[in-house]
Short mmCIF file of N, CA and C in Angstrom, two decimals:
data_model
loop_
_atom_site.label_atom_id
_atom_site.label_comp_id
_atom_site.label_asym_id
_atom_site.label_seq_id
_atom_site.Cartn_x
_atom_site.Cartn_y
_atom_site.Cartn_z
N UNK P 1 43.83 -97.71 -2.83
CA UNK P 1 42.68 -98.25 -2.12
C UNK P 1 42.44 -99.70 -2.53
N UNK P 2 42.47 -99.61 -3.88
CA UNK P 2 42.29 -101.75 -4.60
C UNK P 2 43.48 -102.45 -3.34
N UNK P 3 45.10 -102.07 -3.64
CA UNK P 3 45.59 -102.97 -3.04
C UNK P 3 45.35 -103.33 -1.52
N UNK P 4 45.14 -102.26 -0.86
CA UNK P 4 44.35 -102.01 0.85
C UNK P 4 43.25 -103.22 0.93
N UNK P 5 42.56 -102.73 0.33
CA UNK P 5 41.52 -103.82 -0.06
C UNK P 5 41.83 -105.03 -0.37
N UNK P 6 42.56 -105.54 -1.12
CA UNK P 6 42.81 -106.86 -1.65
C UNK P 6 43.71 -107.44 0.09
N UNK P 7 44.98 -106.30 0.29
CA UNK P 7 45.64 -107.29 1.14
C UNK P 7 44.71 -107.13 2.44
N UNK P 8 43.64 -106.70 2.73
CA UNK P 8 42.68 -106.65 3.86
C UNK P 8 41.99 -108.27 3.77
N UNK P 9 41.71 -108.41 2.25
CA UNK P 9 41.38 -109.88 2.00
C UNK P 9 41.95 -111.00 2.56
N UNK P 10 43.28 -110.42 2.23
CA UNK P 10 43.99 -112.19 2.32
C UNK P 10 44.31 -111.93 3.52
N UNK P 11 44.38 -110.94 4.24
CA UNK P 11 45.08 -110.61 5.61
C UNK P 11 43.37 -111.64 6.38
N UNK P 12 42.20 -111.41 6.35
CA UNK P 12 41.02 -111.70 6.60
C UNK P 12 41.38 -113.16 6.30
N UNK P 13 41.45 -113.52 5.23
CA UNK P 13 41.68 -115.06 4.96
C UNK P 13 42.43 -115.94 5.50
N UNK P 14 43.44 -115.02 5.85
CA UNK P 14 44.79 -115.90 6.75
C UNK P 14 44.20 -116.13 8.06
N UNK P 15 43.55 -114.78 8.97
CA UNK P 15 43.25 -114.53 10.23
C UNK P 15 42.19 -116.15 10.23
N UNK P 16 41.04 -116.13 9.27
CA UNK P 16 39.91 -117.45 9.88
C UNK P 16 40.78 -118.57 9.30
N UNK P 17 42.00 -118.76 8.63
CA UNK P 17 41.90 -120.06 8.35
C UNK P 17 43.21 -120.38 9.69
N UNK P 18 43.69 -119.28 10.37
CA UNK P 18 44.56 -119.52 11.53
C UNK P 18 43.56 -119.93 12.98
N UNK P 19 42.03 -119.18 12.55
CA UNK P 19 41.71 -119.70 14.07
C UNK P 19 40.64 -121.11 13.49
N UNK P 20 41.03 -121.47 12.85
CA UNK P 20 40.79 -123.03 12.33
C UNK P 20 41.88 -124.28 12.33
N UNK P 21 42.69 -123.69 12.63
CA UNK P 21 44.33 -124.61 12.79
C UNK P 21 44.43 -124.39 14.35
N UNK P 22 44.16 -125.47 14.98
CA UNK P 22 44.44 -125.86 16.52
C UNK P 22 45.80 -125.91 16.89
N UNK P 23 46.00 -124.62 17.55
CA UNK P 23 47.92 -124.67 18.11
C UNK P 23 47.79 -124.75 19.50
N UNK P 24 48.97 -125.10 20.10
CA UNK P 24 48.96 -124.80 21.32
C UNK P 24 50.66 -124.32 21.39
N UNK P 25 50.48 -123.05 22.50
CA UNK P 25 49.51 -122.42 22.58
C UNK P 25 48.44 -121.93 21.71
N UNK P 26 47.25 -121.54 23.00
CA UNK P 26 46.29 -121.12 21.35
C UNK P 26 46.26 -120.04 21.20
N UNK P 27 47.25 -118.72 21.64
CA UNK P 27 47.12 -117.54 21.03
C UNK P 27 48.67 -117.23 20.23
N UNK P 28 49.52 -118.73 20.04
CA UNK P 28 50.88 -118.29 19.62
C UNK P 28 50.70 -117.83 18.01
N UNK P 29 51.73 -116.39 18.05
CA UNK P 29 51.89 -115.65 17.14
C UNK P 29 52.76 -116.65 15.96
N UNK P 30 52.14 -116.70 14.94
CA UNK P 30 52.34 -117.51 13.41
C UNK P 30 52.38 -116.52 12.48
N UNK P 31 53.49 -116.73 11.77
CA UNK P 31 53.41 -116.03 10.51
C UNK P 31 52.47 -117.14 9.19
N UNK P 32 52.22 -116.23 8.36
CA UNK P 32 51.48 -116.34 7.04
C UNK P 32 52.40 -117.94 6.53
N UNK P 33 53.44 -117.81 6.41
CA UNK P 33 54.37 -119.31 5.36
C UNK P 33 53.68 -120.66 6.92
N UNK P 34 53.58 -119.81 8.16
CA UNK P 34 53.25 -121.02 8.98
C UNK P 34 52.09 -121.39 9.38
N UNK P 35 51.02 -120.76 9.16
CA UNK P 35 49.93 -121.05 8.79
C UNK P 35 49.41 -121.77 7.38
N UNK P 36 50.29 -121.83 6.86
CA UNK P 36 50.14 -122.41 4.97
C UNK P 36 50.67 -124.07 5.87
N UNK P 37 51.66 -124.25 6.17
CA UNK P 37 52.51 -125.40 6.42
C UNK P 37 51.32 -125.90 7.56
N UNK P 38 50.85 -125.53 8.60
CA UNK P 38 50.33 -125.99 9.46
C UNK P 38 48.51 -126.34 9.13
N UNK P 39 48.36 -125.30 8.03
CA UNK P 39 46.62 -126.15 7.46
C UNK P 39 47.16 -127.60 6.77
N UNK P 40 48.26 -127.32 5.81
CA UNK P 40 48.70 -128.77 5.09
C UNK P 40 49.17 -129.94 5.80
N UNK P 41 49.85 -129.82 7.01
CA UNK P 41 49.84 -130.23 7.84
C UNK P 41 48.68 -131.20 8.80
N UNK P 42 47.76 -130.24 8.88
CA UNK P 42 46.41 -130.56 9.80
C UNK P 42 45.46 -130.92 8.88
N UNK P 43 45.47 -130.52 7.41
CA UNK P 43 44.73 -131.67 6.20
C UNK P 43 45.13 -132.50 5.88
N UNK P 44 46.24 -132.87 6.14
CA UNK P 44 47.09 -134.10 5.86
C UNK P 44 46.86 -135.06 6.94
N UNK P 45 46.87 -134.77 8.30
CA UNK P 45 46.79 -135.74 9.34
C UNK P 45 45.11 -135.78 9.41
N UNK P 46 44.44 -135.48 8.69
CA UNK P 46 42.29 -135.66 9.28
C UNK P 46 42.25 -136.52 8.24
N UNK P 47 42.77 -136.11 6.72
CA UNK P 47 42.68 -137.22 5.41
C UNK P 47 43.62 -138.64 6.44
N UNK P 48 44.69 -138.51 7.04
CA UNK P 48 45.25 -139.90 7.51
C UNK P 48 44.45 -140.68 8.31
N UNK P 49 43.68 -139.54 8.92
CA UNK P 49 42.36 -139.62 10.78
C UNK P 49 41.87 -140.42 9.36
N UNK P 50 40.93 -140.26 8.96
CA UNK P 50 39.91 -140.87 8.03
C UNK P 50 39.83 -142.05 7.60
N UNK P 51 41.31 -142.16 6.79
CA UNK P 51 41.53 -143.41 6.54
C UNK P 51 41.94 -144.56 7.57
N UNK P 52 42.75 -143.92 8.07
CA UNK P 52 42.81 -145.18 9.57
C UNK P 52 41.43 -145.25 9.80
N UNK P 53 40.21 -144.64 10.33
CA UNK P 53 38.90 -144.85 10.56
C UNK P 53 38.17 -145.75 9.77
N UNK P 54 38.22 -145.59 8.33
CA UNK P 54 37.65 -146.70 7.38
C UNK P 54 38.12 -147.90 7.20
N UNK P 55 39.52 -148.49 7.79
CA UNK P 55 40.17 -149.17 7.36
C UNK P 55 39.90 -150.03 9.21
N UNK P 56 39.07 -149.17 9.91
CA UNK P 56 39.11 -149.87 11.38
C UNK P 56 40.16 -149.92 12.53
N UNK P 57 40.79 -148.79 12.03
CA UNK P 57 41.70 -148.74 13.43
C UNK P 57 43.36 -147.62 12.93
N UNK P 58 44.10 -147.51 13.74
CA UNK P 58 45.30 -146.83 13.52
C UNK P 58 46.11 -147.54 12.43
N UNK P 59 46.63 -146.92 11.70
CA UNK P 59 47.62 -147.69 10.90
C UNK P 59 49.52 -147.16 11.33
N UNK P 60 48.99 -146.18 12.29
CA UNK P 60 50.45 -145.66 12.91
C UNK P 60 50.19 -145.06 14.38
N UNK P 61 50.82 -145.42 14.86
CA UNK P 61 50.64 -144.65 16.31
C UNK P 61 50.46 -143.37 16.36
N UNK P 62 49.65 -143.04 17.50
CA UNK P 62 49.30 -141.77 17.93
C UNK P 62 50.24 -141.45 19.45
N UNK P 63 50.76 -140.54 19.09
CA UNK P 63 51.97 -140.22 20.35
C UNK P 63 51.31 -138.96 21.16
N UNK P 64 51.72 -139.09 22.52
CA UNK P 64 51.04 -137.93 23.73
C UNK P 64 52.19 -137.54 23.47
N UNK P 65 51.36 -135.56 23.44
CA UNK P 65 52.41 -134.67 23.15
C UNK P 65 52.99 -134.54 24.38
N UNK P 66 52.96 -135.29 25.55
CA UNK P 66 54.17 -134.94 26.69
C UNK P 66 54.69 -135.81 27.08
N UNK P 67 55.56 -137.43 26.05
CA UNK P 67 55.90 -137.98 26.48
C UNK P 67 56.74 -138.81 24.78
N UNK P 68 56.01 -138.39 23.54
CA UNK P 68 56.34 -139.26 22.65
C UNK P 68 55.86 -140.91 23.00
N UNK P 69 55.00 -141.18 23.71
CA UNK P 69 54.49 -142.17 23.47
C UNK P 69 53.58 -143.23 22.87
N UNK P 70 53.50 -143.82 22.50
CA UNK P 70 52.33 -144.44 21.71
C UNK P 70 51.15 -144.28 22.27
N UNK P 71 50.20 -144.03 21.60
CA UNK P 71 49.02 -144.19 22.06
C UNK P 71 48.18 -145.17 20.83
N UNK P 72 47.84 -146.93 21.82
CA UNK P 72 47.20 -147.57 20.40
C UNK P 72 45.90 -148.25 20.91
N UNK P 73 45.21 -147.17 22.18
CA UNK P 73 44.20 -148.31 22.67
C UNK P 73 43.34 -148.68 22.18
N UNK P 74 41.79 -149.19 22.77
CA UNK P 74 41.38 -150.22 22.11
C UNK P 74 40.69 -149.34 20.93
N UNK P 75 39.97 -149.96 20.44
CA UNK P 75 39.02 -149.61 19.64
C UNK P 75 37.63 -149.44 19.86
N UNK P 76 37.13 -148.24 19.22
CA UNK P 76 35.82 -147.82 20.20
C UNK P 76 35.11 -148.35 18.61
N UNK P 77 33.32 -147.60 18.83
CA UNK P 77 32.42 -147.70 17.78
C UNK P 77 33.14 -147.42 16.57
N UNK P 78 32.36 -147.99 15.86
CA UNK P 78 32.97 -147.59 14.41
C UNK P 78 34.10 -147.46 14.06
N UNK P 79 35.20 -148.62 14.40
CA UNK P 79 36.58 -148.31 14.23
C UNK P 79 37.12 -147.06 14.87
N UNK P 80 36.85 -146.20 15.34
CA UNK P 80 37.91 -144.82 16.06
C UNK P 80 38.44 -145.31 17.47
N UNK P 81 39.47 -144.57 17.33
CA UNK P 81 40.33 -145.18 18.57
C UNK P 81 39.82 -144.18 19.59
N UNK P 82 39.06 -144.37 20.77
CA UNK P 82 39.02 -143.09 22.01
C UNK P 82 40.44 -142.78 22.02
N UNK P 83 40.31 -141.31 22.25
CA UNK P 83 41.70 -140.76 22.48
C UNK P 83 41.46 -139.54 24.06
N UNK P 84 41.58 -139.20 24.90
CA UNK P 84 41.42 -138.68 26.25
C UNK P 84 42.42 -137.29 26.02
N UNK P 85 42.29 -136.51 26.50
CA UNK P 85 42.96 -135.07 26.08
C UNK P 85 43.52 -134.84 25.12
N UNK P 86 45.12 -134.60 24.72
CA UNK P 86 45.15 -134.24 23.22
C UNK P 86 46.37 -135.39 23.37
N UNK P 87 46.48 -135.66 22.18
CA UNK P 87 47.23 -136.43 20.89
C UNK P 87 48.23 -135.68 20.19
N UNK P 88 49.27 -136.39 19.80
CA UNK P 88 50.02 -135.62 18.30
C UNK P 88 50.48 -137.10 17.73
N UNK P 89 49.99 -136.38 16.03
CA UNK P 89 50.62 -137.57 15.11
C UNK P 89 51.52 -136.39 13.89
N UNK P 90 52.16 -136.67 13.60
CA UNK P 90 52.82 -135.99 12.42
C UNK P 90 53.22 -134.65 12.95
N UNK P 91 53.41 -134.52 14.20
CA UNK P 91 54.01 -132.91 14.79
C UNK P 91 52.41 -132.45 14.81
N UNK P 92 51.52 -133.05 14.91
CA UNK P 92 50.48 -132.37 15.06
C UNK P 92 49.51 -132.08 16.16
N UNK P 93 49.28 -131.48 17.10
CA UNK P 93 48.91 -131.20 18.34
C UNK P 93 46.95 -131.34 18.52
N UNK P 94 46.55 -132.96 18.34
CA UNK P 94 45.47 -132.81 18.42
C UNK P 94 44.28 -133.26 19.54
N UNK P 95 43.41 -132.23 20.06
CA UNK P 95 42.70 -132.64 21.47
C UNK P 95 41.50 -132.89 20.33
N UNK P 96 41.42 -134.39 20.18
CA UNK P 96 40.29 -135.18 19.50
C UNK P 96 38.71 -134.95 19.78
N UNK P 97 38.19 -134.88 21.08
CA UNK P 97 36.81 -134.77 21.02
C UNK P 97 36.07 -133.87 20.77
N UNK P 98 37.13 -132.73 20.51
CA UNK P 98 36.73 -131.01 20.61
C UNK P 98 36.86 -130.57 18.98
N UNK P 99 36.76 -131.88 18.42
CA UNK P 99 36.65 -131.04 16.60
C UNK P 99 35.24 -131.00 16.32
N UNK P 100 35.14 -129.93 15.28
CA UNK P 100 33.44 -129.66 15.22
C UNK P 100 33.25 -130.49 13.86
N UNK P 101 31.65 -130.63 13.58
CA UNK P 101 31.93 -131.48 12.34
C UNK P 101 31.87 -130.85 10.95
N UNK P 102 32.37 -131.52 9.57
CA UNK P 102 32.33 -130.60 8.78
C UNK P 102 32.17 -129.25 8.94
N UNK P 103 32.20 -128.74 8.11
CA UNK P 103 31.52 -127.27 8.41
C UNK P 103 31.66 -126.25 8.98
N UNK P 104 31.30 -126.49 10.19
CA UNK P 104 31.46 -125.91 11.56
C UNK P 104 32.89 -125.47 11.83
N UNK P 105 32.66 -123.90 12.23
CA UNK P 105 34.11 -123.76 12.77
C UNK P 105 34.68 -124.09 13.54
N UNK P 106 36.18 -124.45 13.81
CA UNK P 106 36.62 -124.67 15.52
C UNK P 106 36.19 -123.49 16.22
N UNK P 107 36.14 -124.02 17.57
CA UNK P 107 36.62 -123.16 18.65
C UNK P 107 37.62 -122.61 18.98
N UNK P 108 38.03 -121.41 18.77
CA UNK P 108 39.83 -120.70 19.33
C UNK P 108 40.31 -121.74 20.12
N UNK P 109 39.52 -122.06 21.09
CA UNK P 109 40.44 -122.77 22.25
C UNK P 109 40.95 -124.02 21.86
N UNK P 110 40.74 -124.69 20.50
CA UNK P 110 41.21 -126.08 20.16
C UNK P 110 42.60 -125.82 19.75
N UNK P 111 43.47 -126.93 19.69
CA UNK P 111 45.10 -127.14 19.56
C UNK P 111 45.71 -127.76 18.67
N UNK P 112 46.56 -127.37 17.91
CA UNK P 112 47.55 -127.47 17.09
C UNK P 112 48.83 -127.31 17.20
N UNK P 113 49.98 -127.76 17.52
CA UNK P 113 51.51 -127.28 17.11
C UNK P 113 52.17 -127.97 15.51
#
């Protein structure tokens, strides 16, 4: 019953920190090692979001996931670049206006690959 219990835990732990990682699709089946790679992944590119933000602008292009293209337009308030449907930087599949803040959970329907 302990181990039931314990792996009910991490099985629970994996499940909210997967519908917190934006994939697209957003119901594609991920194993456990790809959900580890894809939070480090998606904490790695918001710590990069950040700093490009403080620093006033991109320090690397942002590529549309259906074309590999740059995306470097202008610059909105506060240093952030508007970005219009979704984005990928680092293999990362992100629809920008739809993140919640701190705290707050995503929405299932937000995207990640």
């Amino acid at each position: 019953i302990r181990e039931r219990r314990r792996q009910q835990n991490v099985n629970g732990a994996f499940a909210e920190l997967r519908r917190l990682i934006p994939t697209h699709p957003p119901d594609r089946k991920l194993s456990k090692n790809d959900i580890l790679r894809l939070a480090l992944r998606y904490i790695h590119f918001l710590d990069r979001l950040l700093v490009d933000q403080e620093d006033g602008g991109l320090q690397g292009p942002i590529r549309g996931p259906d074309s590999g293209r740059s995306i470097t337009g202008p610059r909105g308030a506060e240093g952030r670049v508007p970005i219009s449907g979704a984005a990928e930087r680092d293999g990362v599949m992100l629809a920008a206006p739809r993140f919640p803040p701190p705290g707050e959970k995503a929405p299932a329907s937000d995207s990640l690959t």
